Amino acid sequence: MATAERQARVACPDCGLVQRLPALRRRHSAECGRCGRLLAGPATGKVDAPLALALTALLILIPATIEPLLSVASHGAARTCWLASGISGLWHEGFEPLAVIVGAFCLAFPYLYLAALVAVLAALRLGARAHLGWTFRWIMRLRPWMMLEIFLVGCFVAYSRLRLVVGVDVLPGGWCLMAATAALLLALTQLDERTVWEALPLRSTTPHGRGHISRFGRWDRRKHVRVPGRAIACTACELLVTDAQAGSACPRCGAALYHRKPYAFRITAALVAAGFLLYVPANALPILTLVSFGHEQSNTIITGVLELMHNQLWPLAAIVFLASIVVPLLKLCGLTWMLLATLQRSPRRLVARTRFFRFIDTVGSWSNIDVFVASVLVALLQFGAIAQARAGAGLTAFAAVVILTMFATRTFDARLMWDAPEGE
Ligand SMILES: [Zn+2]
Ligand SMILES: [Zn+2]
């Protein structure tokens, strides 16, 4: 009974509604009855498919790192770019923090994410379960910061811009990067988090002992009745526990259990304010300086988009405009709207606000395209006075805006919007 109930009852991570999850048929999915969040997808029950695809992506990523990605030739001189070239290029230009960020997002995190995912899924397949909860929690936390697919689009934009001035060739590493990214994206469509979580055991060493599964209440000794309590959902693995366990570690993944994320409102407000402040230099200062036959041209984000439009590269101009200008502004204004509505305990447009929150959380990391484009151009365009690319101060401010807003959507607790009108 307890097991059946544990599998059936879920709390929506976005609106907090506790509901029963119906038994799903193949290729069917279940959504939250209140806010429309996907609770169980068509990949439910799959372990072998995501394991095979993640392993393929990891294996192809190795030649994508060792082999060169692109080469450019200009006036008899040639330069080649590897996956790590952008990192060393930014480092030597004096942009050490940016080099670390690009290195983490495009190189370290993809390897870490894929290797850990393969290890967890292979262990599940072999029946080993120890410490998997902790590992899988960190894999899920790492996902938004692992940006292989965004780096690939950045390479496309850089390739299209380079082709206008020099000869560019895609080398074996470039093709491997495309294949590794495709395998990674396919693996993610086949990975169902709930399937992994439900296969993991619960540790019964919590301070409050038994009762984390089905008893959502506490025993009142004086009145000799059970007082209904609130169910708390773990923010990492979504396990439902009684509110008596608030403050202790989740018996499945080890995350700290809280009714709502602590200080979510204040931390998000501070991050959004910092994001607005840095948005001004990010757009006003040049992010990239291009030298062509001794003539210097400084590009801000908007002039970079205008240049793509001027060269008839309309789809790329649209992608960069949306990712670099629209998305950061949408995130800052959207989060401000959500914070103000929560403060005013507004019950209006709750579903729309929650859907919008999910949207900005999903698309947020795509704003990094411009950072990756700059890193590739800085690595490749080094032909002295003939053709050269240098990163500008605006790039650091822009990367800071993107990272701050990504943290802001992580720290915000969308369930606060639903609690506010109820006076909690
Ligand atoms: Zn919901
Ligand atoms: Zn948990």
mmCIF file of C-alpha atoms and ligand atoms in Angstrom, residues 234 237 250 253, ligand 2:
data_model
loop_
_atom_site.group_PDB
_atom_site.id
_atom_site.type_symbol
_atom_site.label_atom_id
_atom_site.label_comp_id
_atom_site.label_asym_id
_atom_site.label_seq_id
_atom_site.Cartn_x
_atom_site.Cartn_y
_atom_site.Cartn_z
ATOM 1 C CA CYS A 234 12.020 17.462 -2.160
ATOM 2 C CA CYS A 237 13.965 14.392 -6.499
ATOM 3 C CA CYS A 250 15.989 13.871 1.832
ATOM 4 C CA CYS A 253 18.841 12.164 -2.682
HETATM 5 ZN ZN ZN B 2 15.233 14.252 -2.700
#
